[in-house]
Amino acid sequence: MEFMILGTSSGMPTKSRNVSGYGLRKSAVKPWVMIDCGEATQHQVMRMPVSLYHLEAIFITHLHGDHCYGLPGLLSTAAMQSRQRPLTIVAPAEVLTFVNAAVVCSQMELGFELVLVDVTTLAPDFTTEHFAVSVHALSHRTASYAYSFTEREALFGKSARKVVIAGDNDEPALLKEAVQGASFLLHEATYTQAIAEKIATNPQHSYAAQVAEFAQASALPALVLSHFSARYLDFPTQRQLSLDDIEAEASVHYQGNLFIARDRDIYTLDEAGALSLTQRQRRFR
Ligand SMILES: [Zn+2]
Ligand SMILES: [Zn+2]
């Protein structure tokens, strides 16, 4: 399997990070699925080895703008590229209303069928071409979900690999059952503990140590952290916060395979279910 990082920033983009978006596909096949679609996610897709043409379905974790504002532009581009095959969007009902409004209000002529599925009514046996998909409720300021993807056809003699990609969430333990047998979990780590405790209004996000402790207790073989607050810089000067702080905090609590996601990273899950970073782009200030 290939797991692609389309955006790692929380709330707003930074110069080096876009807002939330991820891609997943079975290795060596064209169809892929997207999880979350923050503004400008389509720009990130152009720089990855996948195309909108082969995008089969989009799964939105929750209605906050940094997870769904990219949908109208992406749909418009797909239409201009003469897409004909249906596209499925699984999302909270409000996001489906938003998508419909964008299509109507901008007179978007799609030319393909948009299959809109309310996440709360997703059939337990829902599948894409290559994955069986299930939904897990999380804890956030609004209804938020994790999606687990289990391959439909396991390799001969191997058990089916499963991965879990979570939306915004301040209670990682809610995923206890979902991550059983998973090869990796993608989870937000918006802050380090010190900053999380300083924020007066509770934005209901997780901090690095909290997710790492959960991953350790769940014996997860690999953990990918993302959705970092814009205050954590890629290129810190002295005394500024950086992604290294997130990594340092998480690595104290988690002894598995830890990854701090960067925009446009590509990870490969091998046949045995081991995750490795296979492509990281050079970043510019
Ligand atoms: Zn968010
Ligand atoms: Zn959110």
XYZ file of C-alpha atoms and ligand atoms in Angstrom:
287
model
C 0.000 0.000 0.000
C 1.024 3.572 -0.551
C 0.074 6.354 1.829
C 0.493 9.936 0.649
C 0.568 13.073 2.734
C -1.186 15.993 1.036
C -1.212 18.399 3.974
C -0.057 18.519 7.585
C -1.130 21.921 8.883
C -3.891 22.515 11.413
C -6.444 25.274 10.877
C -4.540 27.341 8.316
C -1.775 26.679 5.823
C 1.808 27.844 6.391
C 4.438 28.638 3.772
C 5.637 25.047 3.874
C 2.534 23.115 4.903
C -0.929 22.821 3.451
C -4.065 21.962 5.428
C -5.298 18.386 5.897
C -5.346 15.839 3.118
C -4.134 12.245 2.643
C -4.168 9.659 -0.114
C -4.171 5.863 0.043
C -3.930 3.173 -2.613
C -2.892 -0.418 -3.061
C 0.584 -0.472 -4.519
C 0.800 -0.551 -8.296
C -2.858 0.167 -8.932
C -4.338 3.424 -10.193
C -7.545 3.838 -8.149
C -6.960 5.693 -4.909
C -8.946 7.236 -2.096
C -8.529 10.611 -0.443
C -9.066 11.313 3.221
C -9.859 14.983 3.944
C -9.572 17.724 1.379
C -8.488 21.055 2.838
C -8.217 24.112 0.612
C -5.711 23.676 -2.255
C -5.433 19.909 -1.802
C -5.771 19.635 -5.600
C -2.469 21.531 -5.925
C -0.784 18.901 -3.774
C -2.320 16.086 -5.838
C -0.654 17.518 -8.960
C 2.730 16.960 -7.316
C 2.023 13.336 -6.393
C 2.023 10.136 -8.471
C -1.786 9.972 -8.550
C -4.409 11.755 -10.635
C -7.864 13.140 -9.997
C -9.055 10.949 -12.848
C -8.393 7.805 -10.823
C -9.673 9.208 -7.551
C -12.448 6.863 -6.524
C -13.778 8.283 -3.271
C -13.182 11.062 -0.748
C -13.719 10.510 2.973
C -14.106 13.679 5.060
C -13.440 13.343 8.791
C -15.429 16.409 9.931
C -16.878 19.718 8.802
C -14.099 22.130 9.836
C -12.844 24.141 6.877
C -9.245 22.928 7.054
C -10.597 19.459 6.222
C -13.124 20.201 3.451
C -12.709 23.626 1.779
C -10.777 22.004 -1.064
C -13.779 20.073 -2.338
C -15.385 22.693 -4.659
C -12.158 23.448 -6.547
C -11.252 19.801 -6.833
C -14.686 18.904 -8.216
C -14.552 21.774 -10.706
C -11.158 20.605 -11.972
C -12.365 17.004 -12.251
C -15.274 18.261 -14.374
C -12.969 20.279 -16.639
C -10.837 17.163 -17.108
C -13.941 15.481 -18.558
C -14.236 12.982 -15.784
C -17.091 10.579 -16.412
C -16.822 7.929 -13.751
C -18.821 8.546 -10.565
C -17.081 10.054 -7.545
C -18.162 9.154 -4.030
C -17.895 11.591 -1.126
C -18.456 10.215 2.374
C -18.842 13.048 4.898
C -20.991 14.539 7.643
C -24.330 15.811 6.279
C -23.273 19.491 6.615
C -20.309 18.923 4.291
C -22.602 17.321 1.717
C -24.862 20.399 1.934
C -21.775 22.596 1.430
C -20.720 20.599 -1.631
C -24.222 20.768 -3.116
C -24.381 24.523 -2.508
C -21.001 25.055 -4.186
C -22.086 23.035 -7.215
C -25.388 24.919 -7.533
C -24.166 28.433 -6.665
C -21.225 28.351 -9.073
C -23.207 26.568 -11.798
C -20.674 23.762 -11.866
C -21.472 21.356 -14.672
C -20.039 18.147 -13.379
C -20.727 15.721 -16.213
C -20.219 12.837 -13.795
C -22.281 11.391 -11.004
C -21.506 12.650 -7.533
C -22.455 10.002 -4.986
C -22.906 11.757 -1.642
C -22.984 9.493 1.408
C -23.785 10.727 4.911
C -21.072 9.214 7.111
C -23.615 8.401 9.837
C -25.431 6.100 7.435
C -22.403 4.429 5.868
C -23.207 0.754 5.371
C -21.105 -1.550 7.604
C -20.094 -3.476 4.503
C -19.112 -0.365 2.478
C -16.240 -1.005 0.105
C -14.190 0.790 -2.521
C -12.529 -1.204 -5.265
C -9.689 -2.296 -2.997
C -10.706 -1.493 0.576
C -13.384 -2.350 3.101
C -14.046 0.890 4.982
C -15.384 1.398 8.475
C -16.072 4.492 10.556
C -15.206 5.261 14.183
C -16.578 8.203 16.171
C -14.060 10.553 17.808
C -14.239 13.460 20.283
C -13.922 17.000 18.923
C -15.857 20.300 18.888
C -18.095 18.818 16.215
C -18.778 15.239 15.155
C -15.461 13.860 13.896
C -14.545 10.423 12.591
C -11.711 8.056 11.868
C -11.816 5.759 8.867
C -10.217 2.351 8.779
C -9.260 0.783 5.474
C -8.762 -2.973 5.268
C -7.557 -4.481 2.042
C -10.196 -6.644 0.407
C -7.829 -9.152 -1.114
C -4.957 -10.149 1.105
C -1.778 -11.518 -0.397
C -1.514 -15.306 -0.448
C -0.775 -16.627 3.013
C -0.979 -13.149 4.601
C -3.739 -11.562 6.640
C -5.428 -8.455 5.255
C -3.618 -5.263 6.194
C -5.547 -2.493 7.908
C -4.724 1.170 8.390
C -6.560 3.798 10.434
C -6.706 7.483 9.505
C -8.248 9.704 12.151
C -9.757 13.174 12.083
C -9.402 15.787 14.809
C -9.753 14.140 18.205
C -8.882 14.824 21.838
C -9.450 11.247 23.049
C -7.148 8.800 21.261
C -8.400 5.932 23.463
C -11.663 6.015 21.497
C -9.696 4.212 18.795
C -8.713 1.325 21.047
C -10.736 -1.263 19.156
C -10.302 0.317 15.735
C -6.501 0.015 15.858
C -6.453 -3.660 16.852
C -4.424 -5.369 14.141
C -3.733 -2.093 12.314
C -0.383 -1.588 10.609
C -0.376 2.101 11.430
C -2.458 4.965 12.770
C -2.421 8.472 11.320
C -3.454 10.819 14.126
C -3.327 14.526 14.784
C -0.789 15.901 17.247
C -1.714 19.558 16.997
C 0.414 20.610 19.975
C 3.028 19.623 22.460
C 1.735 19.163 26.011
C 3.011 22.500 27.320
C 1.231 24.483 24.614
C -1.952 22.402 24.867
C -2.130 23.188 28.569
C -1.580 26.896 27.956
C -4.488 27.311 25.549
C -7.395 28.713 27.530
C -10.254 27.785 25.221
C -10.275 24.068 24.672
C -10.027 23.390 20.941
C -10.325 19.639 21.606
C -7.148 18.534 19.940
C -4.500 16.033 21.025
C -0.897 16.711 21.951
C 2.063 14.564 20.982
C 2.600 12.725 24.289
C -1.078 11.841 24.555
C -1.207 10.153 21.138
C 2.177 8.501 21.644
C 1.079 6.981 24.969
C -2.027 5.607 23.341
C -0.032 4.123 20.454
C 2.396 2.539 22.921
C -0.409 1.072 25.056
C -2.055 -0.298 21.895
C 1.229 -1.848 20.702
C 0.797 -0.109 17.364
C 3.722 -0.989 15.087
C 3.757 2.463 13.483
C 2.365 5.917 14.216
C 2.215 8.869 11.829
C 1.604 12.270 13.415
C 0.186 15.227 11.482
C -2.154 18.292 11.716
C 0.423 20.488 13.401
C -0.395 23.940 14.712
C 1.085 26.713 12.557
C 3.207 27.784 15.562
C 5.479 24.734 15.012
C 7.875 25.790 12.305
C 9.728 23.691 9.749
C 12.722 25.999 9.900
C 12.978 27.367 13.430
C 15.484 29.869 14.546
C 16.560 29.814 18.180
C 13.768 29.518 20.729
C 11.007 29.085 18.158
C 8.812 26.005 18.331
C 9.367 23.395 15.651
C 8.217 19.987 14.490
C 11.273 18.610 16.277
C 9.520 19.466 19.555
C 6.537 17.349 18.522
C 8.856 14.486 17.571
C 10.935 14.713 20.728
C 7.851 14.639 22.946
C 6.232 11.709 21.103
C 9.397 9.621 21.031
C 9.652 9.684 24.825
C 6.351 7.819 25.084
C 6.340 5.608 21.997
C 8.910 2.979 21.107
C 7.365 1.904 17.788
C 8.024 3.265 14.340
C 7.310 7.015 14.673
C 6.880 9.377 11.723
C 6.337 13.129 11.770
C 4.484 13.690 8.502
C 5.715 16.293 6.032
C 3.738 17.560 3.066
C 4.120 15.295 0.036
C 5.740 12.437 1.933
C 5.057 9.024 0.442
C 5.010 6.010 2.768
C 4.961 2.373 1.712
C 3.373 -0.423 3.674
C 5.137 -3.640 2.709
C 3.583 -7.078 2.416
C 4.337 -7.835 6.047
C 2.606 -4.605 7.113
C 5.776 -2.640 7.932
C 5.590 1.080 7.172
C 8.524 3.009 5.759
C 9.101 6.473 4.351
C 9.921 6.110 0.665
C 9.858 9.673 -0.592
C 10.387 13.004 1.136
C 10.655 16.161 -0.900
C 13.173 18.816 -0.253
C 11.530 21.756 1.389
C 12.243 25.393 0.770
C 12.031 28.277 3.140
Zn -8.391 20.483 11.851
Zn -11.380 20.304 13.591
